Short mmCIF file of C-alpha atoms and ligand atoms in Angstrom, two decimals:
data_model
loop_
_atom_site.label_atom_id
_atom_site.label_comp_id
_atom_site.label_asym_id
_atom_site.label_seq_id
_atom_site.Cartn_x
_atom_site.Cartn_y
_atom_site.Cartn_z
CA UNK A 25 90.35 -14.06 -41.34
CA UNK A 26 93.23 -12.82 -43.45
CA UNK A 27 92.70 -10.92 -46.70
CA UNK A 28 93.86 -14.03 -48.61
CA UNK A 29 91.34 -16.24 -46.81
CA UNK A 30 88.71 -13.57 -47.46
CA UNK A 31 89.54 -13.58 -51.16
CA UNK A 32 88.87 -17.32 -51.38
CA UNK A 33 85.71 -17.35 -49.30
CA UNK A 34 84.46 -14.18 -50.91
CA UNK A 35 84.55 -15.67 -54.41
CA UNK A 36 82.49 -18.58 -53.13
CA UNK A 37 80.01 -16.27 -51.46
CA UNK A 38 79.51 -14.22 -54.62
CA UNK A 39 78.85 -17.45 -56.55
CA UNK A 40 76.42 -18.49 -53.85
CA UNK A 41 74.52 -15.17 -54.08
CA UNK A 42 74.30 -15.42 -57.88
CA UNK A 43 72.98 -18.99 -57.64
CA UNK A 44 70.53 -17.97 -54.93
CA UNK A 45 69.06 -15.28 -57.15
CA UNK A 46 69.01 -17.59 -60.19
CA UNK A 47 67.17 -20.39 -58.38
CA UNK A 48 64.80 -18.21 -56.39
CA UNK A 49 61.84 -18.68 -58.70
CA UNK A 50 61.65 -22.39 -57.81
CA UNK A 51 61.34 -21.66 -54.09
CA UNK A 52 58.25 -20.71 -52.05
CA UNK A 53 57.75 -16.96 -51.65
CA UNK A 54 56.60 -17.14 -48.03
CA UNK A 55 59.05 -18.78 -45.61
CA UNK A 56 57.61 -22.20 -44.83
CA UNK A 57 58.70 -22.27 -41.19
CA UNK A 58 56.89 -22.19 -37.86
CA UNK A 59 57.84 -19.75 -35.10
CA UNK A 60 60.97 -21.00 -33.31
CA UNK A 61 62.04 -23.38 -36.12
CA UNK A 62 65.09 -21.34 -37.11
CA UNK A 63 66.17 -20.79 -33.52
CA UNK A 64 65.80 -24.50 -32.74
CA UNK A 65 68.15 -25.50 -35.54
CA UNK A 66 70.98 -23.38 -34.14
CA UNK A 67 73.23 -24.15 -31.16
CA UNK A 68 72.25 -22.29 -27.99
CA UNK A 69 75.76 -20.90 -27.48
CA UNK A 70 78.48 -19.57 -29.77
CA UNK A 71 81.25 -21.97 -30.84
CA UNK A 72 84.40 -21.71 -28.73
CA UNK A 73 86.78 -21.88 -31.68
CA UNK A 74 86.70 -21.28 -35.41
CA UNK A 75 84.51 -23.36 -37.70
CA UNK A 76 85.16 -23.91 -41.39
CA UNK A 77 83.73 -21.63 -44.07
CA UNK A 78 82.14 -24.71 -45.67
CA UNK A 79 80.19 -25.43 -42.46
CA UNK A 80 78.91 -21.88 -42.26
CA UNK A 81 77.84 -21.96 -45.92
CA UNK A 82 76.08 -25.29 -45.41
CA UNK A 83 74.05 -23.74 -42.61
CA UNK A 84 73.21 -20.78 -44.80
CA UNK A 85 71.44 -23.27 -47.09
CA UNK A 86 70.09 -25.51 -44.31
CA UNK A 87 68.95 -22.97 -41.73
CA UNK A 88 68.78 -19.50 -43.20
CA UNK A 89 67.34 -19.82 -46.71
CA UNK A 90 64.22 -21.78 -45.61
CA UNK A 91 63.59 -18.99 -43.09
CA UNK A 92 63.65 -16.20 -45.68
CA UNK A 93 60.43 -14.80 -47.14
CA UNK A 94 61.68 -14.06 -50.62
CA UNK A 95 60.85 -10.46 -51.31
CA UNK A 96 63.14 -10.56 -54.38
CA UNK A 97 60.94 -13.37 -55.80
CA UNK A 98 59.05 -12.46 -59.00
CA UNK A 99 55.81 -13.73 -57.40
CA UNK A 100 56.16 -11.44 -54.38
CA UNK A 101 53.37 -8.86 -54.48
CA UNK A 102 53.23 -8.11 -50.75
CA UNK A 103 53.78 -4.91 -48.74
CA UNK A 104 55.88 -2.71 -51.01
CA UNK A 105 58.72 -3.77 -53.29
CA UNK A 106 61.95 -3.96 -51.34
CA UNK A 107 64.24 -4.36 -54.29
CA UNK A 108 67.88 -5.20 -53.71
CA UNK A 109 69.42 -4.71 -57.15
CA UNK A 110 72.64 -6.68 -57.46
CA UNK A 111 74.48 -3.53 -58.53
CA UNK A 112 73.60 -1.96 -55.17
CA UNK A 113 74.55 -5.20 -53.39
CA UNK A 114 78.05 -4.72 -54.82
CA UNK A 115 78.10 -1.18 -53.47
CA UNK A 116 77.02 -2.48 -50.07
CA UNK A 117 79.83 -5.02 -50.17
CA UNK A 118 82.34 -2.32 -51.09
CA UNK A 119 81.08 -0.22 -48.20
CA UNK A 120 81.48 -3.11 -45.76
CA UNK A 121 84.88 -3.97 -47.16
CA UNK A 122 86.16 -0.44 -46.74
CA UNK A 123 84.83 -0.49 -43.20
CA UNK A 124 84.74 3.30 -43.08
CA UNK A 125 83.51 5.24 -40.08
CA UNK A 126 81.28 8.26 -40.50
CA UNK A 127 81.39 10.25 -37.29
CA UNK A 128 82.83 13.44 -38.78
CA UNK A 129 84.00 14.65 -42.17
CA UNK A 130 87.57 13.91 -41.11
CA UNK A 131 86.82 10.31 -40.11
CA UNK A 132 86.04 9.53 -43.77
CA UNK A 133 85.91 12.51 -46.15
CA UNK A 134 84.80 10.28 -49.06
CA UNK A 135 81.84 8.96 -47.06
CA UNK A 136 80.54 12.50 -46.60
CA UNK A 137 81.30 13.84 -50.04
CA UNK A 138 80.05 10.86 -52.08
CA UNK A 139 76.84 11.13 -50.04
CA UNK A 140 76.57 14.85 -50.85
CA UNK A 141 77.05 14.07 -54.54
CA UNK A 142 74.61 11.14 -54.83
CA UNK A 143 71.95 13.03 -52.86
CA UNK A 144 72.36 15.83 -55.37
CA UNK A 145 72.23 13.40 -58.32
CA UNK A 146 68.98 12.00 -56.96
CA UNK A 147 67.62 15.51 -56.35
CA UNK A 148 68.11 16.26 -60.05
CA UNK A 149 66.72 12.89 -61.16
CA UNK A 150 63.43 13.52 -59.35
CA UNK A 151 63.18 17.13 -60.56
CA UNK A 152 63.64 19.01 -57.28
CA UNK A 153 65.13 22.52 -57.33
CA UNK A 154 68.62 23.19 -55.98
CA UNK A 155 67.12 24.72 -52.84
CA UNK A 156 67.11 21.24 -51.31
CA UNK A 157 69.99 19.59 -49.45
CA UNK A 158 69.95 15.87 -48.84
CA UNK A 159 71.30 13.12 -46.64
CA UNK A 160 70.76 9.38 -46.40
CA UNK A 161 68.87 8.13 -43.35
CA UNK A 162 68.34 4.48 -42.49
CA UNK A 163 64.57 4.60 -43.06
CA UNK A 164 61.65 6.92 -43.76
CA UNK A 165 60.56 6.28 -40.17
CA UNK A 166 63.75 7.88 -38.84
CA UNK A 167 63.43 10.69 -41.37
CA UNK A 168 59.97 11.48 -40.01
CA UNK A 169 61.30 11.61 -36.45
CA UNK A 170 64.02 14.04 -37.54
CA UNK A 171 61.47 16.15 -39.44
CA UNK A 172 59.19 16.40 -36.41
CA UNK A 173 62.11 17.25 -34.12
CA UNK A 174 63.05 20.08 -36.48
CA UNK A 175 59.40 21.20 -36.62
CA UNK A 176 59.03 21.05 -32.84
CA UNK A 177 62.11 23.17 -32.28
CA UNK A 178 61.07 25.78 -34.82
CA UNK A 179 57.58 26.10 -33.35
CA UNK A 180 58.78 26.08 -29.74
CA UNK A 181 61.64 28.48 -30.42
CA UNK A 182 64.29 25.94 -29.42
CA UNK A 183 62.64 24.62 -26.29
CA UNK A 184 65.24 21.84 -26.27
CA UNK A 185 67.83 24.33 -25.03
CA UNK A 186 65.77 25.04 -21.91
CA UNK A 187 62.87 23.16 -20.36
CA UNK A 188 61.89 21.26 -23.50
CA UNK A 189 58.25 20.57 -24.29
CA UNK A 190 57.63 20.14 -20.57
CA UNK A 191 58.02 23.88 -20.14
CA UNK A 192 55.63 24.80 -22.96
CA UNK A 193 52.37 26.45 -21.97
CA UNK A 194 50.38 25.02 -24.89
CA UNK A 195 50.55 21.61 -26.54
CA UNK A 196 51.98 21.41 -30.07
CA UNK A 197 49.77 19.72 -32.70
CA UNK A 198 50.70 17.61 -35.75
CA UNK A 199 48.27 17.01 -38.63
CA UNK A 200 48.17 14.00 -40.91
CA UNK A 201 45.52 11.50 -42.07
CA UNK A 202 44.44 8.05 -40.96
CA UNK A 203 45.91 6.80 -44.26
CA UNK A 204 49.42 7.99 -43.37
CA UNK A 205 52.05 5.40 -42.48
CA UNK A 206 52.12 4.22 -38.85
CA UNK A 207 55.59 5.73 -38.54
CA UNK A 208 54.04 9.22 -38.47
CA UNK A 209 52.20 8.64 -35.18
CA UNK A 210 55.27 6.85 -33.85
CA UNK A 211 57.46 9.82 -34.79
CA UNK A 212 55.06 12.22 -33.06
CA UNK A 213 55.21 10.03 -29.94
CA UNK A 214 59.00 9.93 -29.99
CA UNK A 215 59.20 13.69 -30.54
CA UNK A 216 57.16 14.19 -27.37
CA UNK A 217 54.12 15.60 -29.18
CA UNK A 218 51.84 12.90 -27.76
CA UNK A 219 49.21 10.95 -29.64
CA UNK A 220 46.39 13.13 -28.29
CA UNK A 221 47.97 15.95 -30.26
CA UNK A 222 48.03 14.15 -33.61
CA UNK A 223 45.00 15.10 -35.70
CA UNK A 224 43.75 12.62 -38.25
CA UNK A 225 42.36 14.97 -40.88
CA UNK A 226 39.45 13.55 -42.91
CA UNK A 227 40.11 12.13 -46.36
CA UNK A 228 38.11 11.89 -49.56
CA UNK A 229 36.14 8.61 -49.41
CA UNK A 230 37.38 7.40 -52.81
CA UNK A 231 40.85 8.92 -53.35
CA UNK A 232 41.74 8.75 -49.62
CA UNK A 233 43.54 12.07 -50.04
CA UNK A 234 43.57 14.67 -47.25
CA UNK A 235 40.69 17.16 -47.48
CA UNK A 236 42.30 20.61 -47.20
CA UNK A 237 39.12 22.25 -45.86
CA UNK A 238 39.12 19.75 -43.02
CA UNK A 239 42.77 20.57 -42.36
CA UNK A 240 41.89 24.28 -42.16
CA UNK A 241 39.04 23.52 -39.75
CA UNK A 242 41.21 21.34 -37.52
CA UNK A 243 43.87 24.06 -37.32
CA UNK A 244 41.23 26.70 -36.49
CA UNK A 245 39.74 24.46 -33.76
CA UNK A 246 43.15 23.93 -32.17
CA UNK A 247 43.99 27.62 -32.28
CA UNK A 248 40.63 28.47 -30.68
CA UNK A 249 41.38 25.95 -27.92
CA UNK A 250 44.77 27.52 -27.22
CA UNK A 251 46.87 24.79 -28.82
CA UNK A 252 49.81 25.49 -31.16
CA UNK A 253 49.76 24.03 -34.70
CA UNK A 254 53.25 22.69 -35.39
CA UNK A 255 53.47 20.48 -38.47
CA UNK A 256 51.63 18.74 -41.28
CA UNK A 257 52.85 15.37 -42.51
CA UNK A 258 51.45 14.92 -46.02
CA UNK A 259 51.70 11.62 -47.88
CA UNK A 260 52.55 11.41 -51.54
CA UNK A 261 51.67 7.75 -52.04
CA UNK A 262 50.19 6.26 -48.88
CA UNK A 263 51.09 2.75 -47.85
CA UNK A 264 47.55 1.42 -48.06
CA UNK A 265 46.46 2.62 -51.49
CA UNK A 266 49.20 5.03 -52.75
CA UNK A 267 46.83 7.96 -52.14
CA UNK A 268 48.20 11.43 -52.82
CA UNK A 269 47.53 14.33 -50.46
CA UNK A 270 47.04 17.57 -52.46
CA UNK A 271 50.16 19.63 -51.70
CA UNK A 272 49.07 22.85 -53.52
CA UNK A 273 45.84 23.06 -51.49
CA UNK A 274 47.65 22.15 -48.26
CA UNK A 275 50.18 24.89 -48.98
CA UNK A 276 47.34 27.38 -49.36
CA UNK A 277 45.89 26.42 -45.99
CA UNK A 278 49.31 26.80 -44.36
CA UNK A 279 49.95 30.12 -46.12
CA UNK A 280 46.79 31.56 -44.56
CA UNK A 281 48.11 31.04 -41.01
CA UNK A 282 51.79 31.50 -41.95
CA UNK A 283 52.47 34.94 -40.45
CA UNK A 284 51.24 34.14 -36.96
CA UNK A 285 51.63 30.38 -36.95
CA UNK A 286 54.28 29.15 -39.36
CA UNK A 287 53.96 25.38 -39.64
CA UNK A 288 56.40 22.75 -40.86
CA UNK A 289 55.39 20.67 -43.88
CA UNK A 290 56.99 17.23 -44.15
CA UNK A 291 56.23 15.25 -47.29
CA UNK A 292 56.37 11.47 -46.93
CA UNK A 293 57.00 10.11 -50.44
CA UNK A 294 58.67 6.93 -49.19
CA UNK A 295 57.13 4.77 -51.89
CA UNK A 296 56.07 7.19 -54.63
CA UNK A 297 59.37 9.09 -54.65
CA UNK A 298 60.77 6.50 -57.07
CA UNK A 299 58.07 7.38 -59.61
CA UNK A 300 59.32 10.99 -59.63
CA UNK A 301 62.07 9.80 -61.95
CA UNK A 302 59.26 9.77 -64.52
CA UNK A 303 58.42 13.35 -65.55
CA UNK A 304 54.76 12.56 -66.26
CA UNK A 305 54.24 11.44 -62.62
CA UNK A 306 55.64 14.58 -61.03
CA UNK A 307 52.12 16.05 -60.79
CA UNK A 308 51.85 13.83 -57.71
CA UNK A 309 54.09 16.11 -55.69
CA UNK A 310 53.35 19.40 -57.40
CA UNK A 311 53.78 22.00 -54.65
CA UNK A 312 56.57 20.08 -52.93
CA UNK A 313 58.91 23.06 -53.28
CA UNK A 314 56.97 24.83 -50.52
CA UNK A 315 57.60 21.98 -48.05
CA UNK A 316 60.30 22.08 -45.37
CA UNK A 317 61.39 18.45 -45.59
CA UNK A 318 60.71 15.34 -47.59
CA UNK A 319 61.65 11.69 -47.53
CA UNK A 320 61.84 9.08 -50.25
CA UNK A 321 63.05 5.48 -50.05
CA UNK A 322 65.28 4.24 -52.88
CA UNK A 323 65.21 1.01 -50.85
CA UNK A 324 61.69 0.32 -52.00
CA UNK A 325 60.72 0.37 -55.66
CA UNK A 326 63.86 2.06 -57.01
CA UNK A 327 65.94 -0.91 -55.90
CA UNK A 328 68.88 0.37 -53.85
CA UNK A 329 69.20 -2.22 -51.11
CA UNK A 330 68.06 -1.30 -47.55
CA UNK A 331 68.88 0.93 -45.75
CA UNK A 332 68.75 3.84 -48.18
CA UNK A 333 66.20 6.51 -47.33
CA UNK A 334 66.75 9.98 -48.75
CA UNK A 335 65.90 12.94 -46.55
CA UNK A 336 65.92 16.46 -48.02
CA UNK A 337 65.52 19.74 -46.18
CA UNK A 338 65.22 23.35 -47.31
CA UNK A 339 67.16 24.77 -44.38
CA UNK A 340 70.01 22.50 -43.31
CA UNK A 341 71.28 25.17 -40.89
CA UNK A 342 68.09 24.85 -38.88
CA UNK A 343 68.45 21.06 -38.80
CA UNK A 344 72.06 21.34 -37.66
CA UNK A 345 71.11 23.75 -34.91
CA UNK A 346 68.51 21.27 -33.64
CA UNK A 347 70.72 18.18 -33.79
CA UNK A 348 74.32 19.31 -33.55
CA UNK A 349 76.79 18.01 -31.03
CA UNK A 350 80.36 19.15 -31.02
CA UNK A 351 82.42 17.36 -28.40
CA UNK A 352 86.10 18.28 -28.28
CA UNK A 353 87.28 14.91 -29.61
CA UNK A 354 85.33 15.47 -32.86
CA UNK A 355 86.60 18.97 -33.57
CA UNK A 356 89.03 19.54 -36.43
CA UNK A 357 90.50 22.29 -38.55
CA UNK A 358 88.07 21.49 -41.38
CA UNK A 359 85.00 22.41 -39.28
CA UNK A 360 83.04 25.19 -40.87
CA UNK A 361 84.09 24.21 -44.39
CA UNK A 362 82.49 20.78 -44.50
CA UNK A 363 79.22 18.96 -43.94
CA UNK A 364 78.99 17.00 -40.67
CA UNK A 365 76.22 14.52 -41.34
CA UNK A 366 76.07 13.50 -37.68
CA UNK A 367 74.20 16.79 -37.22
CA UNK A 368 71.57 15.84 -39.83
CA UNK A 369 70.18 12.85 -37.98
CA UNK A 370 70.18 10.91 -34.73
CA UNK A 371 73.15 8.45 -34.84
CA UNK A 372 76.75 9.53 -34.50
CA UNK A 373 78.41 6.60 -36.31
CA UNK A 374 77.24 6.23 -39.90
CA UNK A 375 77.89 3.61 -42.57
CA UNK A 376 79.10 4.45 -46.07
CA UNK A 377 75.55 4.09 -47.41
CA UNK A 378 76.11 6.34 -50.41
CA UNK A 379 78.13 3.63 -52.19
CA UNK A 380 74.98 1.53 -52.63
CA UNK A 381 73.24 4.32 -54.49
CA UNK A 382 76.41 5.29 -56.37
CA UNK A 383 76.94 1.74 -57.65
CA UNK A 384 73.23 1.34 -58.42
CA UNK A 385 72.93 4.53 -60.47
CA UNK A 386 76.21 3.98 -62.30
CA UNK A 387 75.88 0.26 -63.04
CA UNK A 388 72.15 0.05 -63.86
CA UNK A 389 71.65 3.61 -65.12
CA UNK A 390 68.55 5.80 -64.62
CA UNK A 391 67.27 4.98 -68.12
CA UNK A 392 66.95 1.27 -67.30
CA UNK A 393 65.44 2.07 -63.90
CA UNK A 394 62.84 4.31 -65.56
CA UNK A 395 61.96 1.56 -68.04
CA UNK A 396 61.43 -0.88 -65.18
CA UNK A 397 59.19 1.56 -63.28
CA UNK A 398 57.06 1.98 -66.43
CA UNK A 399 56.87 -1.77 -66.90
CA UNK A 400 55.53 -2.14 -63.35
CA UNK A 401 52.98 0.66 -63.77
CA UNK A 402 51.78 -1.00 -67.00
CA UNK A 403 51.56 -4.41 -65.32
CA UNK A 404 49.51 -2.97 -62.46
CA UNK A 405 47.17 -1.24 -64.93
CA UNK A 406 46.77 -4.55 -66.79
CA UNK A 407 45.86 -6.36 -63.59
CA UNK A 408 43.39 -3.64 -62.57
CA UNK A 409 41.73 -3.99 -65.97
CA UNK A 410 41.36 -7.78 -65.63
CA UNK A 411 39.88 -7.36 -62.15
CA UNK A 412 37.41 -4.70 -63.29
CA UNK A 413 36.24 -6.87 -66.18
CA UNK A 414 35.60 -9.93 -64.03
CA UNK A 415 32.33 -10.68 -62.38
CA UNK A 416 32.33 -10.45 -58.55
CA UNK A 417 35.72 -8.72 -58.51
CA UNK A 418 36.34 -5.04 -57.93
CA UNK A 419 39.18 -2.56 -57.61
CA UNK A 420 38.50 -0.73 -54.35
CA UNK A 421 40.87 2.27 -54.61
CA UNK A 422 42.30 4.36 -57.44
CA UNK A 423 45.41 2.82 -59.01
CA UNK A 424 47.78 5.78 -59.07
CA UNK A 425 51.00 3.78 -59.42
CA UNK A 426 51.75 0.07 -59.06
CA UNK A 427 49.50 -0.95 -56.16
CA UNK A 428 46.14 -2.56 -56.96
CA UNK A 429 43.64 -2.97 -54.10
CA UNK A 430 41.01 -5.61 -54.86
CA UNK A 431 38.10 -7.47 -53.34
CA UNK A 432 36.29 -10.60 -54.48
CA UNK A 433 32.64 -10.49 -53.50
CA UNK A 434 30.44 -13.42 -54.53
CA UNK A 435 26.75 -12.33 -54.65
CA UNK A 436 25.77 -14.43 -51.64
CA UNK A 437 28.40 -12.93 -49.34
CA UNK A 438 28.54 -9.75 -47.30
CA UNK A 439 29.28 -8.66 -43.73
CA UNK A 440 31.25 -11.16 -41.68
CA UNK A 441 31.00 -13.81 -44.38
CA UNK A 442 32.74 -11.54 -46.86
CA UNK A 443 35.40 -10.56 -44.33
CA UNK A 444 36.17 -14.23 -43.69
CA UNK A 445 36.16 -15.04 -47.39
CA UNK A 446 38.78 -12.34 -48.13
CA UNK A 447 41.01 -13.46 -45.28
CA UNK A 448 40.62 -17.10 -46.23
CA UNK A 449 41.49 -16.89 -49.91
CA UNK A 450 44.42 -14.53 -49.37
CA UNK A 451 45.80 -16.74 -46.58
CA UNK A 452 45.43 -19.83 -48.79
CA UNK A 453 47.27 -18.11 -51.63
CA UNK A 454 50.07 -16.91 -49.35
CA UNK A 455 50.58 -20.18 -47.50
CA UNK A 456 50.79 -22.07 -50.82
CA UNK A 457 54.13 -20.33 -51.32
CA UNK A 458 53.30 -19.75 -54.99
CA UNK A 459 52.65 -16.04 -54.63
CA UNK A 460 52.39 -13.50 -51.85
CA UNK A 461 49.92 -10.62 -51.45
CA UNK A 462 48.95 -8.43 -48.48
CA UNK A 463 45.49 -8.72 -46.94
CA UNK A 464 44.80 -5.34 -45.43
CA UNK A 465 41.92 -3.30 -44.01
CA UNK A 466 40.46 -0.40 -45.92
CA UNK A 467 37.59 1.56 -44.34
CA UNK A 468 37.40 -1.21 -41.71
CA UNK A 469 36.86 -3.91 -44.26
CA UNK A 470 39.33 -6.54 -45.54
CA UNK A 471 40.70 -6.26 -49.06
CA UNK A 472 43.83 -7.53 -50.78
CA UNK A 473 46.70 -5.29 -51.78
CA UNK A 474 48.68 -6.40 -54.80
CA UNK A 475 51.89 -4.43 -54.95
CA UNK A 476 53.62 -4.90 -58.29
CA UNK A 477 57.26 -3.86 -58.62
CA UNK A 478 59.78 -6.55 -57.75
CA UNK A 479 62.74 -6.19 -60.10
CA UNK A 480 62.25 -9.76 -61.38
CA UNK A 481 58.47 -9.51 -61.94
CA UNK A 482 57.48 -9.60 -65.61
CA UNK A 483 54.04 -9.42 -67.19
CA UNK A 484 53.64 -13.22 -67.27
CA UNK A 485 54.17 -13.34 -63.49
CA UNK A 486 51.33 -10.87 -62.99
CA UNK A 487 49.15 -12.96 -65.31
CA UNK A 488 50.01 -16.06 -63.27
CA UNK A 489 49.16 -14.20 -60.05
CA UNK A 490 45.75 -13.25 -61.44
CA UNK A 491 45.12 -16.91 -62.30
CA UNK A 492 46.14 -17.99 -58.78
CA UNK A 493 43.96 -15.30 -57.18
CA UNK A 494 40.90 -16.48 -59.09
CA UNK A 495 41.69 -20.09 -58.22
CA UNK A 496 42.08 -19.30 -54.51
CA UNK A 497 38.90 -17.22 -54.38
CA UNK A 498 36.88 -19.96 -56.16
CA UNK A 499 38.07 -22.78 -53.88
C1 PLP B 520 57.23 2.18 -46.29
C2 PLP B 520 56.73 3.50 -45.88
C3 PLP B 520 57.25 4.15 -44.76
C4 PLP B 520 58.25 3.51 -43.85
O1 PLP B 520 59.43 3.24 -44.48
P1 PLP B 520 60.70 2.71 -43.68
O2 PLP B 520 61.83 3.19 -44.51
O3 PLP B 520 60.56 1.24 -43.63
O4 PLP B 520 60.67 3.33 -42.32
C5 PLP B 520 56.80 5.42 -44.49
N1 PLP B 520 55.88 6.01 -45.25
C6 PLP B 520 55.34 5.42 -46.32
C7 PLP B 520 54.32 6.13 -47.14
C8 PLP B 520 55.75 4.13 -46.68
O5 PLP B 520 55.21 3.54 -47.74
#
């Protein structure tokens, strides 16, 4: 494709994207396809020679769009918001168009330095001190792996440079809660810690926040058994209920063992990080300045299209020592003066991700983003109030942000009957295509998570959802 052909096709594609967003509300939220449908409508082998742009676009409408669950749809209340603001889509397009390669500072100085700048802009916007240095990872899952690798190497005094964990006399232990995201256990597995060495510290039965006394006990038990405490992964906004682990109390527990057993504190604020743009929500991560690393996903509620996960550390030199590689073909005269982001994460080749955030912040502006976050918090509070006021309905976890966890319990139902009822009405609502929510287990019992926060969702959409929920539960 020549640049002139690209110009022509590109204009059409932009029009197509704008129309797609404009007409989304008329389409079902949940993809109405069966497993294998999409695959079956595509040829088994690649075409031998070029096809026309018109044919490809026709298949985008015919094959792809029906197979998309529309998470940008105003009636999408599932999982967490995965907003793809159009301003960030433009940044993504610019990044692809430039086709830059981030393997060293020299391979694309702008890629590195725009990333340094936008990470610092975001640091200021969420009220973190200038002791933090940031980078953009693909996801919070990867950020957690990197955090635990850094923790492991600090605790094991750089075991990676010799026999690795296999040469350690005592197992390293990571502490989190059963409410933490599944990526925490996965990261501990990948880091070689082993799932037997991940402690699920007890949580408060209502707030689902980590109980610091239980953390202290678990650490003491492990020390008594000859194991080595390595890291705590605290959640500021869990995935299930947006529960907030108490960082000040966790810091106190860690300070008590600090001299003999310094532990790494990683704060997972993947979802709630966006709310830190609002000063009155910063209580949620009070104490974060004592942590060693933290992650926050602008690709969720904030609205910078995937993959944009911010990862901040207090001591970038430690991170670089753990992850650096310096083969001869990547050495240059600028080394020592510049940041080499390949040493801040796992991949060598990196995309120009910073442009998405740069476009998003500049074209939408933090003031408009803050107003949208407040709108969503208000809409969630409104929904929680309706639920609380209605007979047979209850809110089953504190509403700290924009996620409302509910259950409908008719008087004649409990036990298995209630479990089936919850699964049935939520499945009926979702398969109707008119709205989408997430049935999920809390304390081993089914409930429904309503996650407000899609960019296009206004108050009347939340009101319509509440009507549909009541209809589905009454059927
Ligand atoms: C969504 C989420 C994650 C995982 O985010 P990815 O970027 O998809 O890996 C981790 N932790 C929490 C609390 C989350 O809500």
